[in-house]
Coordinates of C-alpha atoms in Angstrom, one line a residue:
M72 CA 158.3 222.3 74.4
A73 CA 156.5 225.7 74.8
E74 CA 156.9 226.3 71.0
L75 CA 155.2 222.9 70.3
A76 CA 152.5 223.5 72.7
G77 CA 151.8 226.9 71.2
Y78 CA 151.7 225.4 67.7
A79 CA 149.2 222.8 68.7
R80 CA 147.0 225.6 70.4
E81 CA 147.1 227.6 67.2
L82 CA 146.1 224.8 65.0
A83 CA 143.6 223.1 67.2
G84 CA 141.9 226.4 68.4
T85 CA 138.8 225.7 70.6
F86 CA 138.5 222.1 69.2
A87 CA 141.0 220.6 71.7
V88 CA 142.5 221.2 75.1
V89 CA 146.2 221.7 75.1
E90 CA 147.9 221.1 78.4
E91 CA 151.6 221.6 79.4
S92 CA 152.7 219.7 82.5
A93 CA 155.7 217.8 83.8
L94 CA 156.2 214.1 84.7
S95 CA 158.5 212.3 87.1
G96 CA 158.9 215.0 89.7
D97 CA 158.8 218.0 87.2
R98 CA 161.8 216.7 85.4
L99 CA 160.1 215.7 82.1
P100 CA 158.1 218.4 80.3
S101 CA 155.1 217.1 78.5
I102 CA 152.2 218.2 76.4
S103 CA 148.9 216.6 76.0
V104 CA 146.4 217.5 73.2
R105 CA 142.9 216.2 73.8
P106 CA 140.4 216.8 71.1
N107 CA 136.7 217.6 71.9
R108 CA 135.6 215.0 69.4
L109 CA 135.6 211.5 70.6
D110 CA 136.4 210.0 67.2
A111 CA 139.6 212.2 66.8
V112 CA 143.0 211.0 68.0
A113 CA 144.6 212.5 71.2
I114 CA 148.3 213.1 71.1
S115 CA 151.0 213.5 73.7
I116 CA 154.7 214.7 73.7
V117 CA 157.1 214.1 76.4
A118 CA 160.7 215.4 76.5
E119 CA 162.9 212.5 77.8
Q120 CA 166.3 211.5 76.4
W121 CA 164.3 211.9 73.1
L122 CA 161.2 213.8 72.2
V123 CA 158.6 211.1 72.4
F124 CA 155.5 211.8 70.3
A125 CA 152.5 209.4 70.8
A126 CA 149.2 209.0 69.0
G127 CA 146.9 206.0 68.9
T128 CA 145.6 203.4 71.2
I129 CA 148.4 200.9 71.4
G130 CA 150.9 201.8 68.7
G131 CA 151.9 205.2 67.4
R132 CA 155.1 206.2 69.2
W133 CA 157.9 208.2 67.6
E134 CA 161.2 209.0 69.2
L135 CA 162.6 212.3 67.8
D136 CA 165.9 214.1 68.4
Y137 CA 164.9 217.6 69.7
N138 CA 168.5 218.8 68.8
R139 CA 167.9 218.2 65.1
A140 CA 165.9 220.7 63.1
S141 CA 164.5 218.1 60.8
D142 CA 163.1 216.0 63.8
M143 CA 161.4 219.2 65.3
Q144 CA 159.9 219.8 61.9
L145 CA 158.6 216.3 61.8
A146 CA 157.1 216.9 65.3
R147 CA 155.2 219.8 64.0
D148 CA 154.1 217.9 60.9
L149 CA 152.9 215.0 63.2
I150 CA 150.9 217.5 65.2
S151 CA 149.3 219.2 62.2
S152 CA 148.4 215.8 60.6
A153 CA 146.8 214.5 63.8
I154 CA 144.7 217.7 64.1
A155 CA 143.8 217.4 60.5
G156 CA 142.6 213.8 60.9
R157 CA 145.2 212.1 58.8
V158 CA 145.7 209.2 61.2
T159 CA 144.7 205.6 60.9
E160 CA 145.2 202.7 63.2
R161 CA 145.0 199.0 62.3
F162 CA 144.5 196.6 65.3
G163 CA 145.6 193.0 66.0
A164 CA 145.6 191.1 69.3
F165 CA 147.6 193.3 71.8
R166 CA 149.2 195.3 69.0
S167 CA 148.4 198.1 66.6
L168 CA 149.9 200.0 63.6
V169 CA 149.5 203.7 63.5
T170 CA 149.9 205.5 60.1
I171 CA 150.1 209.3 59.9
T172 CA 150.0 210.8 56.5
L173 CA 151.8 214.1 56.4
A174 CA 150.7 217.2 54.5
N175 CA 153.2 216.4 51.6
G176 CA 151.6 213.0 51.2
S177 CA 154.3 210.9 52.8
R178 CA 153.4 208.4 55.5
T179 CA 155.1 207.5 58.7
T180 CA 154.1 204.4 60.8
A181 CA 154.8 203.1 64.2
V182 CA 153.8 199.6 65.6
G183 CA 153.1 199.2 69.3
Y184 CA 152.7 196.2 71.4
E185 CA 150.7 195.7 74.7
G186 CA 152.9 193.7 77.0
C187 CA 156.2 192.0 76.2
V188 CA 154.8 188.5 75.6
T189 CA 152.7 189.6 72.7
V190 CA 155.9 190.0 70.6
F191 CA 156.1 186.2 70.6
L192 CA 152.5 185.6 69.5
P193 CA 152.5 185.4 65.7
Q194 CA 149.5 187.0 63.9
P195 CA 150.1 186.8 60.1
G196 CA 148.3 189.4 58.1
W197 CA 147.0 191.5 61.0
Q198 CA 148.4 194.7 59.5
R199 CA 146.2 194.0 56.4
W200 CA 143.1 192.4 57.9
G201 CA 142.9 193.7 61.5
R202 CA 140.2 196.1 62.6
Y203 CA 140.8 199.5 61.0
R204 CA 140.0 203.0 62.4
Q205 CA 140.3 206.3 60.6
Y206 CA 140.5 209.2 63.1
A207 CA 138.4 212.3 62.4
P208 CA 139.8 215.8 62.2
Y209 CA 139.6 218.0 65.3
R210 CA 137.2 220.5 63.5

């Protein structure tokens, strides 16, 4: 976690506040990266059973295996992409789809739901027609 926090600090510079802390009685190390710009996306990383990376308002949650080198590289790629402003979010009622475009041009997406009942509320086409937000780069 200290390595990821240092990486985020290096990339964000003075354009964000990077804080390391612990949740649940100091058992779960966490990192939060809060940009100075209001139109940029904040990110958080928590080391639970998985390394949980989160970006976006509702959606945008990735569970990575911190024992796998490829997942740790993905975590660094997600951090750098968020700082560079390559994050979009599409909103539906009580849900959103976060898309992060990595430096190599590939995309990774994560859908999130607000509350468990919303999974049963159909909304055809929301991923295409819902409100769209492009997050700004930190700089």
